[in-house]
mmCIF file of N, CA and C in Angstrom:
data_model
loop_
_atom_site.group_PDB
_atom_site.id
_atom_site.type_symbol
_atom_site.label_atom_id
_atom_site.label_comp_id
_atom_site.label_asym_id
_atom_site.label_seq_id
_atom_site.Cartn_x
_atom_site.Cartn_y
_atom_site.Cartn_z
ATOM 1 N N UNK A 1 140.096 98.698 80.826
ATOM 2 C CA UNK A 1 138.728 98.680 81.306
ATOM 3 C C UNK A 1 138.758 98.703 82.836
ATOM 4 N N UNK A 2 137.989 99.596 83.415
ATOM 5 C CA UNK A 2 137.959 99.744 84.862
ATOM 6 C C UNK A 2 137.166 98.644 85.539
ATOM 7 N N UNK A 3 137.308 98.569 86.845
ATOM 8 C CA UNK A 3 136.627 97.543 87.639
ATOM 9 C C UNK A 3 135.112 97.642 87.483
ATOM 10 N N UNK A 4 134.583 98.848 87.545
ATOM 11 C CA UNK A 4 133.146 99.059 87.457
ATOM 12 C C UNK A 4 132.615 98.574 86.116
ATOM 13 N N UNK A 5 133.330 98.868 85.035
ATOM 14 C CA UNK A 5 132.920 98.434 83.701
ATOM 15 C C UNK A 5 132.979 96.913 83.579
ATOM 16 N N UNK A 6 133.999 96.316 84.159
ATOM 17 C CA UNK A 6 134.104 94.853 84.121
ATOM 18 C C UNK A 6 132.972 94.198 84.905
ATOM 19 N N UNK A 7 132.606 94.775 86.054
ATOM 20 C CA UNK A 7 131.496 94.238 86.842
ATOM 21 C C UNK A 7 130.180 94.360 86.082
ATOM 22 N N UNK A 8 129.975 95.480 85.419
ATOM 23 C CA UNK A 8 128.750 95.674 84.630
ATOM 24 C C UNK A 8 128.689 94.676 83.477
ATOM 25 N N UNK A 9 129.819 94.457 82.806
ATOM 26 C CA UNK A 9 129.880 93.491 81.709
ATOM 27 C C UNK A 9 129.595 92.084 82.231
ATOM 28 N N UNK A 10 130.214 91.733 83.359
ATOM 29 C CA UNK A 10 130.010 90.422 83.961
ATOM 30 C C UNK A 10 128.529 90.229 84.322
ATOM 31 N N UNK A 11 127.919 91.240 84.941
ATOM 32 C CA UNK A 11 126.505 91.148 85.322
ATOM 33 C C UNK A 11 125.630 90.999 84.077
ATOM 34 N N UNK A 12 125.977 91.710 83.007
ATOM 35 C CA UNK A 12 125.215 91.600 81.762
ATOM 36 C C UNK A 12 125.328 90.184 81.186
ATOM 37 N N UNK A 13 126.525 89.615 81.227
ATOM 38 C CA UNK A 13 126.726 88.261 80.694
ATOM 39 C C UNK A 13 125.977 87.217 81.522
ATOM 40 N N UNK A 14 125.961 87.388 82.847
ATOM 41 C CA UNK A 14 125.217 86.459 83.706
ATOM 42 C C UNK A 14 123.722 86.567 83.400
ATOM 43 N N UNK A 15 123.235 87.789 83.238
ATOM 44 C CA UNK A 15 121.829 87.991 82.902
ATOM 45 C C UNK A 15 121.514 87.375 81.543
ATOM 46 N N UNK A 16 122.375 87.620 80.551
ATOM 47 C CA UNK A 16 122.168 87.058 79.218
ATOM 48 C C UNK A 16 122.168 85.535 79.255
ATOM 49 N N UNK A 17 123.125 84.950 79.961
ATOM 50 C CA UNK A 17 123.213 83.489 80.003
ATOM 51 C C UNK A 17 122.061 82.873 80.797
ATOM 52 N N UNK A 18 121.607 83.551 81.831
ATOM 53 C CA UNK A 18 120.430 83.072 82.562
ATOM 54 C C UNK A 18 119.196 83.092 81.673
ATOM 55 N N UNK A 19 119.044 84.156 80.907
ATOM 56 C CA UNK A 19 117.942 84.247 79.959
ATOM 57 C C UNK A 19 118.107 83.215 78.846
ATOM 58 N N UNK A 20 119.347 82.986 78.431
ATOM 59 C CA UNK A 20 119.620 81.972 77.405
ATOM 60 C C UNK A 20 119.241 80.579 77.904
ATOM 61 N N UNK A 21 119.462 80.295 79.182
ATOM 62 C CA UNK A 21 119.034 79.000 79.736
ATOM 63 C C UNK A 21 117.525 78.848 79.646
ATOM 64 N N UNK A 22 116.814 79.927 79.912
ATOM 65 C CA UNK A 22 115.354 79.899 79.805
ATOM 66 C C UNK A 22 114.949 79.581 78.366
ATOM 67 N N UNK A 23 115.582 80.255 77.409
ATOM 68 C CA UNK A 23 115.273 80.023 75.996
ATOM 69 C C UNK A 23 115.632 78.583 75.611
ATOM 70 N N UNK A 24 116.808 78.135 76.032
ATOM 71 C CA UNK A 24 117.259 76.779 75.688
ATOM 72 C C UNK A 24 116.368 75.715 76.332
ATOM 73 N N UNK A 25 115.877 75.983 77.530
ATOM 74 C CA UNK A 25 115.026 75.001 78.216
ATOM 75 C C UNK A 25 113.724 74.788 77.464
ATOM 76 N N UNK A 26 113.321 75.732 76.650
ATOM 77 C CA UNK A 26 112.093 75.604 75.875
ATOM 78 C C UNK A 26 112.341 74.954 74.509
ATOM 79 N N UNK A 27 113.605 74.723 74.183
ATOM 80 C CA UNK A 27 113.952 74.122 72.891
ATOM 81 C C UNK A 27 113.683 72.618 72.952
ATOM 82 N N UNK A 28 113.061 72.063 71.927
ATOM 83 C CA UNK A 28 112.712 70.637 71.985
ATOM 84 C C UNK A 28 113.913 69.686 72.008
ATOM 85 N N UNK A 29 115.064 70.112 71.520
ATOM 86 C CA UNK A 29 116.230 69.220 71.493
ATOM 87 C C UNK A 29 117.108 69.350 72.737
ATOM 88 N N UNK A 30 116.727 70.182 73.671
ATOM 89 C CA UNK A 30 117.488 70.302 74.914
ATOM 90 C C UNK A 30 117.218 69.072 75.774
ATOM 91 N N UNK A 31 118.270 68.440 76.290
ATOM 92 C CA UNK A 31 118.078 67.245 77.139
ATOM 93 C C UNK A 31 117.202 67.553 78.360
ATOM 94 N N UNK A 32 116.429 66.562 78.775
ATOM 95 C CA UNK A 32 115.494 66.765 79.890
ATOM 96 C C UNK A 32 116.213 67.137 81.180
ATOM 97 N N UNK A 33 117.412 66.591 81.404
ATOM 98 C CA UNK A 33 118.150 66.909 82.627
ATOM 99 C C UNK A 33 118.521 68.394 82.657
ATOM 100 N N UNK A 34 118.965 68.928 81.529
ATOM 101 C CA UNK A 34 119.303 70.349 81.450
ATOM 102 C C UNK A 34 118.058 71.201 81.683
ATOM 103 N N UNK A 35 116.924 70.770 81.134
ATOM 104 C CA UNK A 35 115.666 71.504 81.346
ATOM 105 C C UNK A 35 115.298 71.523 82.827
ATOM 106 N N UNK A 36 115.407 70.369 83.469
ATOM 107 C CA UNK A 36 115.066 70.265 84.889
ATOM 108 C C UNK A 36 115.985 71.137 85.743
ATOM 109 N N UNK A 37 117.288 71.050 85.496
ATOM 110 C CA UNK A 37 118.238 71.845 86.280
ATOM 111 C C UNK A 37 118.065 73.342 86.022
ATOM 112 N N UNK A 38 117.768 73.719 84.788
ATOM 113 C CA UNK A 38 117.519 75.133 84.479
ATOM 114 C C UNK A 38 116.301 75.629 85.248
ATOM 115 N N UNK A 39 115.276 74.809 85.339
ATOM 116 C CA UNK A 39 114.075 75.161 86.089
ATOM 117 C C UNK A 39 114.393 75.325 87.575
ATOM 118 N N UNK A 40 115.188 74.423 88.113
ATOM 119 C CA UNK A 40 115.558 74.499 89.535
ATOM 120 C C UNK A 40 116.370 75.763 89.817
ATOM 121 N N UNK A 41 117.333 76.072 88.951
ATOM 122 C CA UNK A 41 118.156 77.277 89.146
ATOM 123 C C UNK A 41 117.303 78.531 89.013
ATOM 124 N N UNK A 42 116.397 78.550 88.043
ATOM 125 C CA UNK A 42 115.508 79.706 87.877
ATOM 126 C C UNK A 42 114.628 79.882 89.116
ATOM 127 N N UNK A 43 114.098 78.774 89.622
ATOM 128 C CA UNK A 43 113.262 78.849 90.823
ATOM 129 C C UNK A 43 114.075 79.352 92.010
ATOM 130 N N UNK A 44 115.304 78.888 92.148
ATOM 131 C CA UNK A 44 116.160 79.345 93.248
ATOM 132 C C UNK A 44 116.475 80.827 93.097
ATOM 133 N N UNK A 45 116.788 81.255 91.868
ATOM 134 C CA UNK A 45 117.142 82.657 91.632
ATOM 135 C C UNK A 45 115.970 83.580 91.948
ATOM 136 N N UNK A 46 114.756 83.124 91.684
ATOM 137 C CA UNK A 46 113.580 83.960 91.921
ATOM 138 C C UNK A 46 112.980 83.777 93.314
ATOM 139 N N UNK A 47 113.442 82.778 94.033
ATOM 140 C CA UNK A 47 112.898 82.476 95.355
ATOM 141 C C UNK A 47 113.395 83.474 96.406
ATOM 142 N N UNK A 48 112.532 83.827 97.340
ATOM 143 C CA UNK A 48 112.980 84.699 98.432
ATOM 144 C C UNK A 48 113.828 83.952 99.471
ATOM 145 N N UNK A 49 113.898 82.629 99.361
ATOM 146 C CA UNK A 49 114.666 81.823 100.302
ATOM 147 C C UNK A 49 116.031 81.519 99.684
ATOM 148 N N UNK A 50 117.106 81.857 100.383
ATOM 149 C CA UNK A 50 118.471 81.650 99.907
ATOM 150 C C UNK A 50 119.214 80.695 100.827
ATOM 151 N N UNK A 51 120.298 80.117 100.307
ATOM 152 C CA UNK A 51 121.175 79.316 101.161
ATOM 153 C C UNK A 51 121.773 80.190 102.255
ATOM 154 N N UNK A 52 122.210 81.372 101.859
ATOM 155 C CA UNK A 52 122.758 82.347 102.803
ATOM 156 C C UNK A 52 121.806 83.538 102.796
ATOM 157 N N UNK A 53 121.106 83.825 103.905
ATOM 158 C CA UNK A 53 120.140 84.923 103.919
ATOM 159 C C UNK A 53 120.780 86.257 103.514
ATOM 160 N N UNK A 54 120.052 87.037 102.712
ATOM 161 C CA UNK A 54 120.562 88.322 102.246
ATOM 162 C C UNK A 54 120.767 89.316 103.389
ATOM 163 N N UNK A 55 120.171 89.061 104.541
ATOM 164 C CA UNK A 55 120.314 89.958 105.677
ATOM 165 C C UNK A 55 121.725 89.930 106.264
ATOM 166 N N UNK A 56 122.476 88.878 105.980
ATOM 167 C CA UNK A 56 123.852 88.786 106.472
ATOM 168 C C UNK A 56 124.732 89.639 105.568
ATOM 169 N N UNK A 57 125.345 90.697 106.119
ATOM 170 C CA UNK A 57 126.145 91.590 105.277
ATOM 171 C C UNK A 57 127.250 90.842 104.527
ATOM 172 N N UNK A 58 127.460 91.202 103.314
ATOM 173 C CA UNK A 58 128.461 90.678 102.390
ATOM 174 C C UNK A 58 128.199 89.211 102.050
ATOM 175 N N UNK A 59 128.140 88.336 103.029
ATOM 176 C CA UNK A 59 127.924 86.913 102.766
ATOM 177 C C UNK A 59 126.568 86.644 102.139
ATOM 178 N N UNK A 60 125.601 87.496 102.426
ATOM 179 C CA UNK A 60 124.235 87.295 101.958
ATOM 180 C C UNK A 60 124.081 87.323 100.450
ATOM 181 N N UNK A 61 124.967 88.035 99.776
ATOM 182 C CA UNK A 61 124.846 88.100 98.315
ATOM 183 C C UNK A 61 125.817 87.163 97.607
ATOM 184 N N UNK A 62 126.600 86.414 98.370
ATOM 185 C CA UNK A 62 127.567 85.509 97.759
ATOM 186 C C UNK A 62 126.912 84.433 96.900
ATOM 187 N N UNK A 63 125.748 83.934 97.329
ATOM 188 C CA UNK A 63 125.121 82.893 96.514
ATOM 189 C C UNK A 63 124.699 83.454 95.157
ATOM 190 N N UNK A 64 124.220 84.696 95.130
ATOM 191 C CA UNK A 64 123.862 85.300 93.846
ATOM 192 C C UNK A 64 125.102 85.631 93.018
ATOM 193 N N UNK A 65 126.175 86.031 93.665
ATOM 194 C CA UNK A 65 127.382 86.434 92.944
ATOM 195 C C UNK A 65 128.240 85.258 92.497
ATOM 196 N N UNK A 66 128.189 84.157 93.243
ATOM 197 C CA UNK A 66 129.077 83.036 92.939
ATOM 198 C C UNK A 66 128.305 81.790 92.516
ATOM 199 N N UNK A 67 127.343 81.358 93.323
ATOM 200 C CA UNK A 67 126.666 80.095 93.048
ATOM 201 C C UNK A 67 125.823 80.118 91.777
ATOM 202 N N UNK A 68 125.062 81.195 91.564
ATOM 203 C CA UNK A 68 124.220 81.240 90.373
ATOM 204 C C UNK A 68 125.030 81.232 89.079
ATOM 205 N N UNK A 69 126.089 82.058 88.950
ATOM 206 C CA UNK A 69 126.876 81.982 87.711
ATOM 207 C C UNK A 69 127.515 80.613 87.492
ATOM 208 N N UNK A 70 127.957 79.965 88.570
ATOM 209 C CA UNK A 70 128.541 78.628 88.432
ATOM 210 C C UNK A 70 127.470 77.641 87.967
ATOM 211 N N UNK A 71 126.285 77.712 88.566
ATOM 212 C CA UNK A 71 125.195 76.816 88.169
ATOM 213 C C UNK A 71 124.803 77.051 86.713
ATOM 214 N N UNK A 72 124.717 78.314 86.308
ATOM 215 C CA UNK A 72 124.378 78.640 84.917
ATOM 216 C C UNK A 72 125.426 78.056 83.978
ATOM 217 N N UNK A 73 126.704 78.216 84.322
ATOM 218 C CA UNK A 73 127.783 77.702 83.466
ATOM 219 C C UNK A 73 127.743 76.176 83.374
ATOM 220 N N UNK A 74 127.476 75.505 84.493
ATOM 221 C CA UNK A 74 127.425 74.037 84.477
ATOM 222 C C UNK A 74 126.246 73.508 83.669
ATOM 223 N N UNK A 75 125.088 74.146 83.821
ATOM 224 C CA UNK A 75 123.914 73.711 83.067
ATOM 225 C C UNK A 75 124.108 73.992 81.584
ATOM 226 N N UNK A 76 124.732 75.113 81.255
ATOM 227 C CA UNK A 76 124.976 75.452 79.847
ATOM 228 C C UNK A 76 125.834 74.382 79.175
ATOM 229 N N UNK A 77 126.707 73.736 79.948
ATOM 230 C CA UNK A 77 127.554 72.670 79.385
ATOM 231 C C UNK A 77 126.753 71.418 79.056
ATOM 232 N N UNK A 78 125.565 71.250 79.654
ATOM 233 C CA UNK A 78 124.712 70.099 79.374
ATOM 234 C C UNK A 78 123.888 70.287 78.101
ATOM 235 N N UNK A 79 123.840 71.520 77.617
ATOM 236 C CA UNK A 79 123.035 71.849 76.442
ATOM 237 C C UNK A 79 123.939 71.802 75.216
ATOM 238 N N UNK A 80 123.472 71.171 74.120
ATOM 239 C CA UNK A 80 124.285 71.149 72.899
ATOM 240 C C UNK A 80 124.739 72.563 72.498
ATOM 241 N N UNK A 81 125.980 72.663 72.024
ATOM 242 C CA UNK A 81 126.595 73.959 71.737
ATOM 243 C C UNK A 81 125.780 74.799 70.766
ATOM 244 N N UNK A 82 125.227 74.170 69.719
ATOM 245 C CA UNK A 82 124.478 74.964 68.736
ATOM 246 C C UNK A 82 123.187 75.519 69.324
ATOM 247 N N UNK A 83 122.548 74.758 70.210
ATOM 248 C CA UNK A 83 121.331 75.250 70.868
ATOM 249 C C UNK A 83 121.680 76.383 71.821
ATOM 250 N N UNK A 84 122.787 76.235 72.561
ATOM 251 C CA UNK A 84 123.189 77.288 73.495
ATOM 252 C C UNK A 84 123.571 78.560 72.741
ATOM 253 N N UNK A 85 124.261 78.428 71.609
ATOM 254 C CA UNK A 85 124.639 79.602 70.816
ATOM 255 C C UNK A 85 123.394 80.323 70.294
ATOM 256 N N UNK A 86 122.428 79.560 69.783
ATOM 257 C CA UNK A 86 121.168 80.154 69.321
ATOM 258 C C UNK A 86 120.439 80.845 70.482
ATOM 259 N N UNK A 87 120.444 80.197 71.628
ATOM 260 C CA UNK A 87 119.747 80.735 72.801
ATOM 261 C C UNK A 87 120.417 82.006 73.305
ATOM 262 N N UNK A 88 121.757 82.051 73.280
ATOM 263 C CA UNK A 88 122.466 83.260 73.700
ATOM 264 C C UNK A 88 122.183 84.408 72.738
ATOM 265 N N UNK A 89 122.133 84.117 71.448
ATOM 266 C CA UNK A 89 121.816 85.160 70.469
ATOM 267 C C UNK A 89 120.389 85.675 70.683
ATOM 268 N N UNK A 90 119.445 84.765 70.931
ATOM 269 C CA UNK A 90 118.060 85.171 71.183
ATOM 270 C C UNK A 90 117.960 85.986 72.466
ATOM 271 N N UNK A 91 118.694 85.575 73.489
ATOM 272 C CA UNK A 91 118.678 86.309 74.760
ATOM 273 C C UNK A 91 119.267 87.705 74.584
ATOM 274 N N UNK A 92 120.350 87.812 73.824
ATOM 275 C CA UNK A 92 120.964 89.121 73.575
ATOM 276 C C UNK A 92 119.984 90.034 72.836
ATOM 277 N N UNK A 93 119.263 89.472 71.867
ATOM 278 C CA UNK A 93 118.263 90.255 71.137
ATOM 279 C C UNK A 93 117.164 90.727 72.084
ATOM 280 N N UNK A 94 116.733 89.849 72.983
ATOM 281 C CA UNK A 94 115.702 90.234 73.959
ATOM 282 C C UNK A 94 116.176 91.378 74.836
ATOM 283 N N UNK A 95 117.444 91.324 75.255
ATOM 284 C CA UNK A 95 117.983 92.365 76.134
ATOM 285 C C UNK A 95 118.158 93.691 75.410
ATOM 286 N N UNK A 96 118.366 93.652 74.102
ATOM 287 C CA UNK A 96 118.587 94.877 73.340
ATOM 288 C C UNK A 96 117.293 95.548 72.901
ATOM 289 N N UNK A 97 116.170 94.841 72.986
ATOM 290 C CA UNK A 97 114.899 95.429 72.588
ATOM 291 C C UNK A 97 114.583 96.611 73.502
ATOM 292 N N UNK A 98 113.990 97.649 72.925
ATOM 293 C CA UNK A 98 113.618 98.784 73.775
ATOM 294 C C UNK A 98 112.548 98.367 74.781
ATOM 295 N N UNK A 99 112.633 98.939 75.939
ATOM 296 C CA UNK A 99 111.676 98.639 76.995
ATOM 297 C C UNK A 99 110.349 99.332 76.681
ATOM 298 N N UNK A 100 109.285 98.731 77.097
ATOM 299 C CA UNK A 100 107.958 99.272 76.852
ATOM 300 C C UNK A 100 107.668 100.420 77.814
ATOM 301 N N UNK A 101 107.409 101.590 77.256
ATOM 302 C CA UNK A 101 107.048 102.737 78.089
ATOM 303 C C UNK A 101 105.662 102.539 78.686
ATOM 304 N N UNK A 102 104.771 101.890 77.933
ATOM 305 C CA UNK A 102 103.423 101.634 78.447
ATOM 306 C C UNK A 102 103.485 100.694 79.649
ATOM 307 N N UNK A 103 104.327 99.658 79.555
ATOM 308 C CA UNK A 103 104.482 98.734 80.678
ATOM 309 C C UNK A 103 105.032 99.433 81.908
ATOM 310 N N UNK A 104 106.031 100.296 81.697
ATOM 311 C CA UNK A 104 106.596 101.053 82.813
ATOM 312 C C UNK A 104 105.544 101.971 83.422
ATOM 313 N N UNK A 105 104.720 102.601 82.575
ATOM 314 C CA UNK A 105 103.671 103.503 83.068
ATOM 315 C C UNK A 105 102.657 102.731 83.912
ATOM 316 N N UNK A 106 102.323 101.524 83.485
ATOM 317 C CA UNK A 106 101.357 100.708 84.244
ATOM 318 C C UNK A 106 101.936 100.346 85.608
ATOM 319 N N UNK A 107 103.189 99.928 85.632
ATOM 320 C CA UNK A 107 103.821 99.555 86.901
ATOM 321 C C UNK A 107 103.906 100.762 87.832
ATOM 322 N N UNK A 108 104.316 101.902 87.298
ATOM 323 C CA UNK A 108 104.387 103.128 88.113
ATOM 324 C C UNK A 108 102.999 103.499 88.614
ATOM 325 N N UNK A 109 101.994 103.364 87.754
ATOM 326 C CA UNK A 109 100.620 103.665 88.157
ATOM 327 C C UNK A 109 100.145 102.779 89.299
ATOM 328 N N UNK A 110 100.467 101.491 89.210
ATOM 329 C CA UNK A 110 100.075 100.559 90.282
ATOM 330 C C UNK A 110 100.744 100.959 91.594
ATOM 331 N N UNK A 111 102.038 101.301 91.545
ATOM 332 C CA UNK A 111 102.747 101.722 92.757
ATOM 333 C C UNK A 111 102.154 103.007 93.334
ATOM 334 N N UNK A 112 101.823 103.967 92.471
ATOM 335 C CA UNK A 112 101.242 105.231 92.937
ATOM 336 C C UNK A 112 99.886 104.972 93.578
ATOM 337 N N UNK A 113 99.063 104.133 92.942
ATOM 338 C CA UNK A 113 97.767 103.798 93.531
ATOM 339 C C UNK A 113 97.929 103.083 94.868
ATOM 340 N N UNK A 114 98.880 102.161 94.932
ATOM 341 C CA UNK A 114 99.129 101.455 96.187
ATOM 342 C C UNK A 114 99.597 102.392 97.287
ATOM 343 N N UNK A 115 100.515 103.274 96.949
ATOM 344 C CA UNK A 115 101.000 104.249 97.924
ATOM 345 C C UNK A 115 99.875 105.174 98.363
ATOM 346 N N UNK A 116 99.033 105.591 97.398
ATOM 347 C CA UNK A 116 97.885 106.442 97.733
ATOM 348 C C UNK A 116 96.927 105.742 98.666
ATOM 349 N N UNK A 117 96.687 104.457 98.417
ATOM 350 C CA UNK A 117 95.785 103.690 99.283
ATOM 351 C C UNK A 117 96.349 103.572 100.695
ATOM 352 N N UNK A 118 97.647 103.329 100.797
ATOM 353 C CA UNK A 118 98.283 103.228 102.122
ATOM 354 C C UNK A 118 98.200 104.575 102.839
ATOM 355 N N UNK A 119 98.517 105.649 102.141
ATOM 356 C CA UNK A 119 98.432 106.984 102.755
ATOM 357 C C UNK A 119 96.996 107.302 103.186
ATOM 358 N N UNK A 120 96.028 106.979 102.360
ATOM 359 C CA UNK A 120 94.630 107.218 102.716
ATOM 360 C C UNK A 120 94.256 106.440 103.961
ATOM 361 N N UNK A 121 94.705 105.178 104.045
ATOM 362 C CA UNK A 121 94.392 104.338 105.196
ATOM 363 C C UNK A 121 95.064 104.874 106.466
ATOM 364 N N UNK A 122 96.330 105.319 106.342
ATOM 365 C CA UNK A 122 97.069 105.817 107.505
ATOM 366 C C UNK A 122 96.503 107.151 107.979
ATOM 367 N N UNK A 123 96.173 108.048 107.068
ATOM 368 C CA UNK A 123 95.708 109.385 107.422
ATOM 369 C C UNK A 123 94.231 109.441 107.756
ATOM 370 N N UNK A 124 93.526 108.388 107.524
ATOM 371 C CA UNK A 124 92.083 108.344 107.773
ATOM 372 C C UNK A 124 91.766 108.401 109.198
#
């Protein structure tokens, strides 16, 4: 397996496990500490504010490449194994579902309208 394929597999597993944490955090038998930490990691992952700003070349993406997978792995250890296994299976199913063409069309439409509005404003 080549480097590129291994990186793609690794990225897929990180995405699956991050989604699995979301699923597990909603499970009633998941400990409250794991739920809280999963929420904090999700908020950090989605936040525009990073420990290392993305504007710094190479170093800027280290927190996403190293810190997030480590945090996901540590939080997953706080969740009972059977809940995590169920959550990973549910996350994998979510990732394998076909994407909505209607949803993509709506997003593209919003971008086209936004771009049209900007062009109209600039050219006016």
